[in-house]
mmCIF file of C-alpha atoms in Angstrom:
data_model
loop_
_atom_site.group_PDB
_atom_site.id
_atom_site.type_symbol
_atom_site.label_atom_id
_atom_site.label_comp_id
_atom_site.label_asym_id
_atom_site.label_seq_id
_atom_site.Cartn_x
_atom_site.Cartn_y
_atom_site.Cartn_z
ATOM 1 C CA UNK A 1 4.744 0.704 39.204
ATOM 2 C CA UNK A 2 7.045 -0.338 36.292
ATOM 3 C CA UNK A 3 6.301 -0.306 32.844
ATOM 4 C CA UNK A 4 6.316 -3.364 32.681
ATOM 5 C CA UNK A 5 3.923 -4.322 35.260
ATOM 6 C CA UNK A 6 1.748 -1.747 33.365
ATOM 7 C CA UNK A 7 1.564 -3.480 30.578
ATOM 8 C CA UNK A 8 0.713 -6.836 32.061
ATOM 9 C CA UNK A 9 -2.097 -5.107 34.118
ATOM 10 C CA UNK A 10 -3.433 -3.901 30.584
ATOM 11 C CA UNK A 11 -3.504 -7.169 28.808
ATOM 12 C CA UNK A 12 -0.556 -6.536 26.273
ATOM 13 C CA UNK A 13 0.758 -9.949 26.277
ATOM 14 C CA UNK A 14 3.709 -10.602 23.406
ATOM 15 C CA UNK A 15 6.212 -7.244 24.138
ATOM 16 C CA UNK A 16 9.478 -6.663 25.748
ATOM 17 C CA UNK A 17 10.922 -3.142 26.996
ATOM 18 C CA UNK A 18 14.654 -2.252 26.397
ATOM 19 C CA UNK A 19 16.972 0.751 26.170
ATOM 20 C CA UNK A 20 17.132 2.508 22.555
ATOM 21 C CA UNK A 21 20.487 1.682 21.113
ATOM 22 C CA UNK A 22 22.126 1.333 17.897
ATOM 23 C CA UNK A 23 21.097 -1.480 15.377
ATOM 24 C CA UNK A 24 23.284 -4.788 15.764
ATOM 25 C CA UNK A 25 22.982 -5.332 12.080
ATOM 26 C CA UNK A 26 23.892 -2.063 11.030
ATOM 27 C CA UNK A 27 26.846 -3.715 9.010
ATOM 28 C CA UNK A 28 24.989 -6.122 7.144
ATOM 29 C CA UNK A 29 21.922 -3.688 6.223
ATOM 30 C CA UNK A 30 24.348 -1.561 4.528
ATOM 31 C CA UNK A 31 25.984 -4.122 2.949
ATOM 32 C CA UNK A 32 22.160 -4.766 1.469
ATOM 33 C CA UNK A 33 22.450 -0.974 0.219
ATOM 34 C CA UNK A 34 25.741 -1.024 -1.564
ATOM 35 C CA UNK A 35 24.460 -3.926 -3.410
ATOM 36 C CA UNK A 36 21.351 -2.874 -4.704
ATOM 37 C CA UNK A 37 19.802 -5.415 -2.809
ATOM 38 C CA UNK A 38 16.491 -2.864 -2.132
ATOM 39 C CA UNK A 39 15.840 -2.316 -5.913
ATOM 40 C CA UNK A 40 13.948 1.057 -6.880
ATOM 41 C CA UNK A 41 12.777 0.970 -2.721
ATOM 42 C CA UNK A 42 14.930 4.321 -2.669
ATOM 43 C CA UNK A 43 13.426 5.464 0.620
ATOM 44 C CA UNK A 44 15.415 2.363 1.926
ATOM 45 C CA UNK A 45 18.389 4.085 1.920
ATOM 46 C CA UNK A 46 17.256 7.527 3.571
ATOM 47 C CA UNK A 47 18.230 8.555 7.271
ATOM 48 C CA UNK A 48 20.409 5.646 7.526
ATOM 49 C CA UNK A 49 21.824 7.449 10.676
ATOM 50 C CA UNK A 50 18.605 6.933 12.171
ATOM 51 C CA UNK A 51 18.309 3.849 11.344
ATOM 52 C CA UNK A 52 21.211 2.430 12.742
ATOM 53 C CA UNK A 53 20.735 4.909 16.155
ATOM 54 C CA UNK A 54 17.779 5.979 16.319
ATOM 55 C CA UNK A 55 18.748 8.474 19.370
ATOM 56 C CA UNK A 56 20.312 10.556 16.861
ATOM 57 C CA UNK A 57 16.550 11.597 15.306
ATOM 58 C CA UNK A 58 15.206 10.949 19.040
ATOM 59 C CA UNK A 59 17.515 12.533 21.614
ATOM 60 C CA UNK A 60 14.972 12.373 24.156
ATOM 61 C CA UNK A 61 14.141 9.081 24.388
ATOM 62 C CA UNK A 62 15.838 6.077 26.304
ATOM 63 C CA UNK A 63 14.409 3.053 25.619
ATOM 64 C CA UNK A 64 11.905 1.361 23.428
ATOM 65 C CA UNK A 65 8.767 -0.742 24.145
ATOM 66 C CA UNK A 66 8.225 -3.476 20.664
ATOM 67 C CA UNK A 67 5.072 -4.868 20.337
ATOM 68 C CA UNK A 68 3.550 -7.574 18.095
ATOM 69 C CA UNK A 69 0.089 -7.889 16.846
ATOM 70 C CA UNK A 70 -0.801 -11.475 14.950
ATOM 71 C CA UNK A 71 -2.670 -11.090 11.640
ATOM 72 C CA UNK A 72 -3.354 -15.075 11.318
ATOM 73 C CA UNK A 73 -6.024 -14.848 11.411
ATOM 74 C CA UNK A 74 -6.456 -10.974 10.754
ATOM 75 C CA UNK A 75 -7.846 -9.231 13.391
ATOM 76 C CA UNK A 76 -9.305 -6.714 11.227
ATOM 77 C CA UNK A 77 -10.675 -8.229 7.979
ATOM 78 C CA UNK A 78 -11.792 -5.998 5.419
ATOM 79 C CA UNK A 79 -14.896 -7.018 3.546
ATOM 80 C CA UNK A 80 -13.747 -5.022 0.258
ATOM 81 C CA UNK A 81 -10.951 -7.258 -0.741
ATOM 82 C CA UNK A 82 -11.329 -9.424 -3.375
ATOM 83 C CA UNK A 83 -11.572 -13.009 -1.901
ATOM 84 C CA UNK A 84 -10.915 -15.558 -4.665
ATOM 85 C CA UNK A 85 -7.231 -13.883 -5.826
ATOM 86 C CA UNK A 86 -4.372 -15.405 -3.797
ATOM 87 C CA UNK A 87 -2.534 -12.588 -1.647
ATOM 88 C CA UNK A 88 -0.418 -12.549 1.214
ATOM 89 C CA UNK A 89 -1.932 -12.815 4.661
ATOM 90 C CA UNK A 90 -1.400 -9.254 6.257
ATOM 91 C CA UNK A 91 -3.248 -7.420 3.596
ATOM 92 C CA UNK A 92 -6.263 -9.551 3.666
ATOM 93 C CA UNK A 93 -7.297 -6.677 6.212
ATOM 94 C CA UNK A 94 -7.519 -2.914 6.730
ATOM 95 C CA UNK A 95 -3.778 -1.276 6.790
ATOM 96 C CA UNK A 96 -2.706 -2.378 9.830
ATOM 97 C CA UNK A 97 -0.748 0.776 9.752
ATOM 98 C CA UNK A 98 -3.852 2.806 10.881
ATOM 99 C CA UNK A 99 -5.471 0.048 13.374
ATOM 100 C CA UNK A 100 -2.455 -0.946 14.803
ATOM 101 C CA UNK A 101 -1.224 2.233 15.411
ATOM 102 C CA UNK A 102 -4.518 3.417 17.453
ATOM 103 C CA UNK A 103 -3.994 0.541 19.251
ATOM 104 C CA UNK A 104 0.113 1.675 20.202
ATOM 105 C CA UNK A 105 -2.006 5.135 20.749
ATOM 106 C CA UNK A 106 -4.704 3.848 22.836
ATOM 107 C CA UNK A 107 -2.115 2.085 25.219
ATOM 108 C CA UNK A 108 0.428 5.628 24.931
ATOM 109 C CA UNK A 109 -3.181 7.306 26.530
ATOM 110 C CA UNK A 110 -2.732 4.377 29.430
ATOM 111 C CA UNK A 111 0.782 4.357 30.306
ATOM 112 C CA UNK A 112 0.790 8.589 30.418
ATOM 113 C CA UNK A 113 -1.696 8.563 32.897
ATOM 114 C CA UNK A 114 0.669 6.054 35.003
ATOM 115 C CA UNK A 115 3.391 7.875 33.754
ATOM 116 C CA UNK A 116 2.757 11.851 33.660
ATOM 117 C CA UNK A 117 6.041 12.934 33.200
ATOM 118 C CA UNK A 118 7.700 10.536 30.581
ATOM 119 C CA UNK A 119 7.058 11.359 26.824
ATOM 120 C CA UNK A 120 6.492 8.334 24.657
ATOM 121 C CA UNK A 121 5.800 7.883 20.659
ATOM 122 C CA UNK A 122 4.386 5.098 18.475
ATOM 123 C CA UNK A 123 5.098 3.964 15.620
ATOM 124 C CA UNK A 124 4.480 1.142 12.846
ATOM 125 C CA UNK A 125 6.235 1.081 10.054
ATOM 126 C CA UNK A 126 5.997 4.584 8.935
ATOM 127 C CA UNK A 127 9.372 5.773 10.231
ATOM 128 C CA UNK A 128 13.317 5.209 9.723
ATOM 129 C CA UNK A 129 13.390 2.213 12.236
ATOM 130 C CA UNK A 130 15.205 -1.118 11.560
ATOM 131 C CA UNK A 131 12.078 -3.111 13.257
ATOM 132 C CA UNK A 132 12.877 -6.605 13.037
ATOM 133 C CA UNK A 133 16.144 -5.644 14.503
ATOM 134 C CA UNK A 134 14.576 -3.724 17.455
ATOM 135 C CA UNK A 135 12.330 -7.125 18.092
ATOM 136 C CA UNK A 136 15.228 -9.333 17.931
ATOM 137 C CA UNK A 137 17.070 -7.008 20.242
ATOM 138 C CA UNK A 138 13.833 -7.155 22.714
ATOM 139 C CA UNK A 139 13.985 -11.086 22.126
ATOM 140 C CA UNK A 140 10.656 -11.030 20.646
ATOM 141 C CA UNK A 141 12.072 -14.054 18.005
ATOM 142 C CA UNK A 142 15.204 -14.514 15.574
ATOM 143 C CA UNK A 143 15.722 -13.223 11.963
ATOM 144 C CA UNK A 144 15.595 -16.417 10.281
ATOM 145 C CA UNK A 145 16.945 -17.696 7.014
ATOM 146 C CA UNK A 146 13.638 -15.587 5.031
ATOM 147 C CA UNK A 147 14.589 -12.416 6.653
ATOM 148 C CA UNK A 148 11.258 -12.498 8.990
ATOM 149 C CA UNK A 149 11.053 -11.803 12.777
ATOM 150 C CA UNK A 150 10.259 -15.721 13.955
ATOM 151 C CA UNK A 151 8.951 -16.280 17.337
ATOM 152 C CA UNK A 152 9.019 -20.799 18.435
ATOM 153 C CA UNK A 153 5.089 -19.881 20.002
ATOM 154 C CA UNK A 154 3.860 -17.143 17.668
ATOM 155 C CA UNK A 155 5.655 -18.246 14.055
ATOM 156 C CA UNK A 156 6.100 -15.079 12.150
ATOM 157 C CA UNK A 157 2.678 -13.783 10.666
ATOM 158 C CA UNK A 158 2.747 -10.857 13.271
ATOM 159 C CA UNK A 159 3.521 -7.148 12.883
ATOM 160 C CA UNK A 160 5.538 -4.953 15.020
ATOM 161 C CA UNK A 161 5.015 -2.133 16.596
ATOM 162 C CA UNK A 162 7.144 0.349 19.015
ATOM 163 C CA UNK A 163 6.739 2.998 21.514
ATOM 164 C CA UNK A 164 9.451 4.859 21.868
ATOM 165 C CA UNK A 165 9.904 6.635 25.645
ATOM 166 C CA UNK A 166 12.235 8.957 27.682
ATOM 167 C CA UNK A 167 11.942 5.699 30.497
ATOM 168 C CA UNK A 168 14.642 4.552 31.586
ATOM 169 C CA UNK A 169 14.741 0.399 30.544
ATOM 170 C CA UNK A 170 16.512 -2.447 32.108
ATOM 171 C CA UNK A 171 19.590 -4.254 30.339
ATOM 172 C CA UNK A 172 18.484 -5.738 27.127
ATOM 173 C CA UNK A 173 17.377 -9.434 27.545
ATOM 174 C CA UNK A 174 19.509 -12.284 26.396
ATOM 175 C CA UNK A 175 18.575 -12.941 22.608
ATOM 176 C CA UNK A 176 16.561 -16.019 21.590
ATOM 177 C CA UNK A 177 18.407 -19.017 20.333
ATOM 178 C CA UNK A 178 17.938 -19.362 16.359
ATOM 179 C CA UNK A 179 16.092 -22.119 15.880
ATOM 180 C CA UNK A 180 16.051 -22.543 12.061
ATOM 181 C CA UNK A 181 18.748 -24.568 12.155
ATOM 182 C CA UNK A 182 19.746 -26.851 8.897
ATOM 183 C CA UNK A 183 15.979 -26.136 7.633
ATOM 184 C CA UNK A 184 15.884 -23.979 4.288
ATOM 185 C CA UNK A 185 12.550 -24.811 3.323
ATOM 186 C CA UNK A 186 11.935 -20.974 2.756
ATOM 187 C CA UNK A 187 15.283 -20.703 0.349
ATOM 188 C CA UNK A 188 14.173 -23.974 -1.305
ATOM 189 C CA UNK A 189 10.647 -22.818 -2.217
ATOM 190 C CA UNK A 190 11.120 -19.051 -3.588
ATOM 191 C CA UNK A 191 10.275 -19.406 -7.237
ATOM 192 C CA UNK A 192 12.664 -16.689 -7.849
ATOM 193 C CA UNK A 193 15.630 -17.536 -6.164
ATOM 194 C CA UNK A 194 15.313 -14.390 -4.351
ATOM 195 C CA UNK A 195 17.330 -15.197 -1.419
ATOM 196 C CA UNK A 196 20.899 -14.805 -2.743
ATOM 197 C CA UNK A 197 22.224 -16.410 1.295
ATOM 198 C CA UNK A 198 20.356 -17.010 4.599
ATOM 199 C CA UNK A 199 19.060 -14.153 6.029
ATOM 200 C CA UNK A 200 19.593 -11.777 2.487
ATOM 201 C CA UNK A 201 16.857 -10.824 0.614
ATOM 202 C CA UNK A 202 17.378 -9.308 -2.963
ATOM 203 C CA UNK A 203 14.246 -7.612 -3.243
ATOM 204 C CA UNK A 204 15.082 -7.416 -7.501
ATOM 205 C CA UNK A 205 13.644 -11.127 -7.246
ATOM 206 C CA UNK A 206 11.093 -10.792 -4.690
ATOM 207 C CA UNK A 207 7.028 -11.233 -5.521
ATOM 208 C CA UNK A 208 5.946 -8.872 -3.233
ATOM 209 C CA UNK A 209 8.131 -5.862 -4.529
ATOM 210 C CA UNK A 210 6.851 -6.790 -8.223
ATOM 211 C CA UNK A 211 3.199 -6.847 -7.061
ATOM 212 C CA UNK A 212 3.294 -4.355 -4.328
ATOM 213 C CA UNK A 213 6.502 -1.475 -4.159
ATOM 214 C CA UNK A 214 7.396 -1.624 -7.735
ATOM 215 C CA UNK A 215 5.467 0.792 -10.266
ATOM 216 C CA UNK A 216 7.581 -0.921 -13.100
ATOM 217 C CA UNK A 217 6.135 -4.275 -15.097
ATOM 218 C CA UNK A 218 8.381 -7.426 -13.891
ATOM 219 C CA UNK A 219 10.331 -8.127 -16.796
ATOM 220 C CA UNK A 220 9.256 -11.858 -18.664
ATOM 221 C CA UNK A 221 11.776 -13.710 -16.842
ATOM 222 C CA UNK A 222 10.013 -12.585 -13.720
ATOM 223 C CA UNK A 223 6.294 -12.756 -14.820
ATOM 224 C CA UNK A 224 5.663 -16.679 -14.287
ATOM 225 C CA UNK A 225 7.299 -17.121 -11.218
ATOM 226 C CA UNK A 226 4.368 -14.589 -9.538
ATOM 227 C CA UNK A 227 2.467 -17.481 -10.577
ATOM 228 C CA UNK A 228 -1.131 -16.670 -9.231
ATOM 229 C CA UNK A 229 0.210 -14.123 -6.407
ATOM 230 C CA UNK A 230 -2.081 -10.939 -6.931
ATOM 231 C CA UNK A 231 -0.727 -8.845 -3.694
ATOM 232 C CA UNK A 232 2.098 -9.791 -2.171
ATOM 233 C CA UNK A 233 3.109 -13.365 -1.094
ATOM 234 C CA UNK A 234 3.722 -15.928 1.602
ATOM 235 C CA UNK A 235 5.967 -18.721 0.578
ATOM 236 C CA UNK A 236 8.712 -18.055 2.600
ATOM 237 C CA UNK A 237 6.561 -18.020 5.500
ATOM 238 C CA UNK A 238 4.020 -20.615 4.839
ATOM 239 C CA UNK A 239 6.331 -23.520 3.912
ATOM 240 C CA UNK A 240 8.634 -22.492 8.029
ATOM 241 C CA UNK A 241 8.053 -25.566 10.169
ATOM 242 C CA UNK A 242 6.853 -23.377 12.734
ATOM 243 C CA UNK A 243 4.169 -21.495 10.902
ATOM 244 C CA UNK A 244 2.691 -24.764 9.977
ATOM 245 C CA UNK A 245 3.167 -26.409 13.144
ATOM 246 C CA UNK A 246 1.529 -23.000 15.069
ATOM 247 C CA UNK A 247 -0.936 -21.812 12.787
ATOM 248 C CA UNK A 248 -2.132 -25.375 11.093
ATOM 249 C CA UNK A 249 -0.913 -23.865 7.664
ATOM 250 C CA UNK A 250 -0.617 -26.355 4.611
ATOM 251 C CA UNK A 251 2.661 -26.832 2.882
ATOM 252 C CA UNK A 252 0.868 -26.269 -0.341
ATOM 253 C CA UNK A 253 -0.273 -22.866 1.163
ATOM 254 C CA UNK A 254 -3.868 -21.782 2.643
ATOM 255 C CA UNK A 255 -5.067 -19.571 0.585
ATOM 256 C CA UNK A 256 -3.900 -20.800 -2.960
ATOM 257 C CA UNK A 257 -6.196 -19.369 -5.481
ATOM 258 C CA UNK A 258 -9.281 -21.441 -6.161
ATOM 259 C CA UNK A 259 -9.925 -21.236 -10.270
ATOM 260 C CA UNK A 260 -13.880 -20.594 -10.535
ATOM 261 C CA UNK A 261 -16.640 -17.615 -11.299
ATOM 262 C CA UNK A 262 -15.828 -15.386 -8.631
ATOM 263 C CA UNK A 263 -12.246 -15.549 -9.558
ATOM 264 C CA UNK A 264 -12.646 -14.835 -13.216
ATOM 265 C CA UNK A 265 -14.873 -12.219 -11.665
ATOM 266 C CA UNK A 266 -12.641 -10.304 -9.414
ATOM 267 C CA UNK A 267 -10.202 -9.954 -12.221
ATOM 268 C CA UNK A 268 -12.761 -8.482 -14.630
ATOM 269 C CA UNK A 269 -13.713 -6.165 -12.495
ATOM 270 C CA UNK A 270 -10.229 -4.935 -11.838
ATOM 271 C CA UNK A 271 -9.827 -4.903 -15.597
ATOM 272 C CA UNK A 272 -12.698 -3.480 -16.092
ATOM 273 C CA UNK A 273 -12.560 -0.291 -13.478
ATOM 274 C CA UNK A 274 -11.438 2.976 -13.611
ATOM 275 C CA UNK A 275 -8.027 3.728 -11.408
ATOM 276 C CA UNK A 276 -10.501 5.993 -9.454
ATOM 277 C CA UNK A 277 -13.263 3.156 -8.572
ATOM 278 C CA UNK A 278 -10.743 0.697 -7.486
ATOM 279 C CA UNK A 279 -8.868 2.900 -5.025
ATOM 280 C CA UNK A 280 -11.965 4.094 -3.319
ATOM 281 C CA UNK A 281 -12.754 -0.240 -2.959
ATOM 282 C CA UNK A 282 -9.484 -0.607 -1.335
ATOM 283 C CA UNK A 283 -8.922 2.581 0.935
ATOM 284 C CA UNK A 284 -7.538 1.341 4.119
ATOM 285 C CA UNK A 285 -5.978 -1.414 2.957
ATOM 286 C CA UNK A 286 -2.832 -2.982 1.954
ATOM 287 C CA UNK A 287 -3.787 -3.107 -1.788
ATOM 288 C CA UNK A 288 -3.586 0.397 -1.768
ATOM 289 C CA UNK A 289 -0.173 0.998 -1.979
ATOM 290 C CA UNK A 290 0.329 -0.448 -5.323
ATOM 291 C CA UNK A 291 -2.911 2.135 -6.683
ATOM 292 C CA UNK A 292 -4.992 1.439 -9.567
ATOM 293 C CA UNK A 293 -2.273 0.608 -12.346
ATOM 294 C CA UNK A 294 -0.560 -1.585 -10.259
ATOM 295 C CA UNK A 295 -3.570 -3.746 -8.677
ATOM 296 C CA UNK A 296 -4.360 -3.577 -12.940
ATOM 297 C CA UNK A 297 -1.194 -4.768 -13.877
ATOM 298 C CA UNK A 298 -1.058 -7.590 -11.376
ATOM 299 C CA UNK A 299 -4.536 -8.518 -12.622
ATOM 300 C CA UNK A 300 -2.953 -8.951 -15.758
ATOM 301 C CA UNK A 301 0.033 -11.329 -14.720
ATOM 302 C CA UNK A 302 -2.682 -13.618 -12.883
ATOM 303 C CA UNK A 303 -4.991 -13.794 -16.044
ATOM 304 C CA UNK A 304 -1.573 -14.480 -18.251
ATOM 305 C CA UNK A 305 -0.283 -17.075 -15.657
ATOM 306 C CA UNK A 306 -3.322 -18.992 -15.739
ATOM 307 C CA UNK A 307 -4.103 -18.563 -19.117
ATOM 308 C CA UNK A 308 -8.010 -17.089 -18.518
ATOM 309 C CA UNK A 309 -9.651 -17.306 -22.239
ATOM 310 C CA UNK A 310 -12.644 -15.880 -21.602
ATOM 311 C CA UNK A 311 -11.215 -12.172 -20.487
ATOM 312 C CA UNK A 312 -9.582 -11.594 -23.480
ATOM 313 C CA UNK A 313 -11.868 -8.920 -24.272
ATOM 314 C CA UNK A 314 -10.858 -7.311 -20.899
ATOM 315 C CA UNK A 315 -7.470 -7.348 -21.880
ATOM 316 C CA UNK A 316 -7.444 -6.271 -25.121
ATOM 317 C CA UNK A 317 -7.654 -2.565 -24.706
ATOM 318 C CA UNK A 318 -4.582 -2.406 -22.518
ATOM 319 C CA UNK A 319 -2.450 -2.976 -25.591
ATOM 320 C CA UNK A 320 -3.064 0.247 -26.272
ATOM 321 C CA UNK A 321 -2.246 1.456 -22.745
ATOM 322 C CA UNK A 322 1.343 3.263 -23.070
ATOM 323 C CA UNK A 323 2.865 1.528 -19.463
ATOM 324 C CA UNK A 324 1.070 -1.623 -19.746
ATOM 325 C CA UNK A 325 0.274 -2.412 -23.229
ATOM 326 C CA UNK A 326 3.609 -4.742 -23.864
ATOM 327 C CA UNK A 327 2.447 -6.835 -20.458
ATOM 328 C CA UNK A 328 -1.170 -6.533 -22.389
ATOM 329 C CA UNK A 329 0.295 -8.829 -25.628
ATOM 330 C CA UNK A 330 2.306 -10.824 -23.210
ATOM 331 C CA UNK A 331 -0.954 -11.817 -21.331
ATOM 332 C CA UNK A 332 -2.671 -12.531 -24.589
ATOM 333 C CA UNK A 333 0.118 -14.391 -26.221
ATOM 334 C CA UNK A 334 0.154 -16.488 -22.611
ATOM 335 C CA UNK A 335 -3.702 -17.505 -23.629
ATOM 336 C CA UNK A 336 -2.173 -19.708 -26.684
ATOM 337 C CA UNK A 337 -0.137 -21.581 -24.880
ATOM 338 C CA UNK A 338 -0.777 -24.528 -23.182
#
C-alpha cells in the first residue's frame, strides 16, 4: 500500500507527499533577515541551515507529508475567549498547536502500523521549518501577494502541518499556477503599509506582531492603525477574492467589533485582572502567547482607539505602571478627542 493510498483510506483529504529538499525561497527569506524585516522575532533567524534543508537537522528522513487543517470556521472553539473584541480567526480557538498536532500524532499511530519500519515525526509550527514553502512545494496553494499559503478551493484560513518520514516520496508535483494576478486588495487595505512589495512582509508594521509577538508598546504612529484589533488580525486575508468568494466573508470583515455592554465588559475585565487570572482564562489558546501584560496592553489600544469614557477609572492606575503607564496617558488623552 502507498502512503498515499493510506491516507485516502483514513479520510485525510487536503495533503500532498513529497521528498524533503531544500527551501526554493531560501534567497528571498534571507533577504527578509538582512533587512530587519522580522523585527525583535529573533528566533526567526535561528537554525537557518535547517530551515533552508531541513535534512541537515533530519538526516534520516526523505520526504515530507504537509497537511492543512481549516479554522473557518474553527474546529475547536474555545468558550473562554472573549467574544465581543475583534481578533483574528485562528485564535478564536484552543492553540491549534496542541489539537492539531494530536491529530498529525493520531494519524503517525495509523500509518506506523501500515508502515512498521519507517520512522515519521510531526510537527506544527514549533520547529525550524519554512512551512508555507514546504506547502507550496507539495502544491497545496501559492504564496500570494500577503505572504499566506492560498489554495483556489480552500482560500487561506487553514494551518499546516507536516510529518516528516524516512519514505521514500515520488517527484514533487508541478506547482499551482498563482492566481492573484493584478489583484492587491490585501496591499491596498493594510492600515500600516506593512507590505513594503508583493509577497514581503515587514513585520515592524504588522498588527499581529504589535498585538501578539511583540512585548514592546507600538509606538503612536502605530497605535491607531490597530484600530479595534485586540489579537492579531485578518485584513490581508479577509479582503482576498477567494476568501470571500469560499468562505462567504464580508469585505468589511466578519467579525468587526460590535460596540455594546459585553464589549465594554471584556475590556474591564482585562483591565481589571491580575496577569495571573487572565492567563489561567486563556490557557490553550492563542491569546496566550502575548501573557497578561500584553492581552493588558492591547486592551488599552482598543479602549484608546475607540475612545471608551466610561473605563477611565480602569485605566487610570496603569499610569503608574512602569512598561505601560505612557500607553496609559495616551489612552486617556485619546478619550478627549473626538
Amino acid at each position: 500500500m502507498t502512503l498515499k493510498k493510506c491516507l485516502t483510506d483514513l479520510g485525510v483529504e487536503h495533503f500532498e507527499h513529497i521528498p524533503l529538499k531544500a527551501a526554493t525561497s531560501g534567497q528571498a527569506y534571507s533577504q527578509w533577515l538582512d533587512k530587519k524585516q522580522q523585527a525583535s522575532m529573533g528566533y526567526m533567524a535561528d537554525h537557518q541551515s535547517i530551515r533552508l534543508n531541513p535534512q541537515h537537522a533530519f538526516l534520516e528522513m526523505q520526504s515530507v507529508l504537509v497537511v492543512t487543517q481549516d479554522y473557518f470556521p474553527h474546529p475547536k472553539k474555545a468558550d473562554a475567549l472573549f467574544p465581543s473584541l475583534r481578533m483574528a480567526h485562528y485564535a478564536q480557538g484552543e492553540d491549534y498547536h496542541f489539537w492539531f498536532k494530536e491529530i498529525l500524532q493520531n494519524l503517525i499511530r495509523k500509518l506506523q502500523a501500515h508502515f512498521p519500519n519507517e520512522s515519521f515525526l510531526a510537527f506544527t509550527d514549533a520547529v525550524p521549518l519554512l512551512e508555507r514553502d514546504l506547502a507550496a512545494q507539495a502544491a497545496l496553494g501559492w504564496i500570494g501577494k500577503n505572504t499566506c499559503l492560498i489554495h483556489p478551493k480552500k482560500g487561506s484560513l487553514f494551518f499546516i502541518g507536516e510529518i516528516l518520514t524516512s519514505l521514500n516520496a515520488q517527484e514533487t508535483p508541478e506547482p499551482l499556477h498563482d492566481f492573484c494576478g493584478s489583484c492587491t486588495a490585501c496591499l491596498d487595505a493594510c492600515p500600516t503599509n506593512a507590505f513594503p512589495e508583493p509577497r514581503v512582509l515587514d513585520a515592524n508594521l504588522c498588527i499581529s506582531y504589535w498585538n501578539i509577538e511583540s512585548k514592546k508598546v507600538p509606538p503612536p504612529e502605530i497605535r491607531d492603525k490597530i484600530q479595534d484589533w485586540f489579537f492579531g488580525c485578518d485584513i490581508c486575508q479577509t479582503v482576498c477574492p477567494w476568501n470571500i468568494k469560499l468562505h462567504k466573508l464580508k469585505p468589511d470583515f466578519e467579525n468587526k467589533t460590535h460596540f455594546g455592554d459585553s464589549l465594554v465588559e471584556d475590556l474591564k475585565q482585562i483591565l481589571e485582572s491580575s496577569n495571573k487570572k487572565l492567563l489561567k482564562q486563556v490557557a490553550h489558546t492563542p491569546l496566550s502567547r502575548a501573557g497578561g501584560r500584553g492581552l493588558k496592553r492591547n486592551a488599552l489600544i482598543v479602549v484608546g482607539n475607540l475612545r471608551i469614557k466610561s473605563l477611565e477609572s480602569s485605566v487610570t492606575p496603569y499610569l503608574e505602571h512602569p512598561e505601560l503607564g505612557e500607553l496609559a496617558q495616551w489612552t486617556l488623552s485619546q478619550m478627549k478627542t473626538t
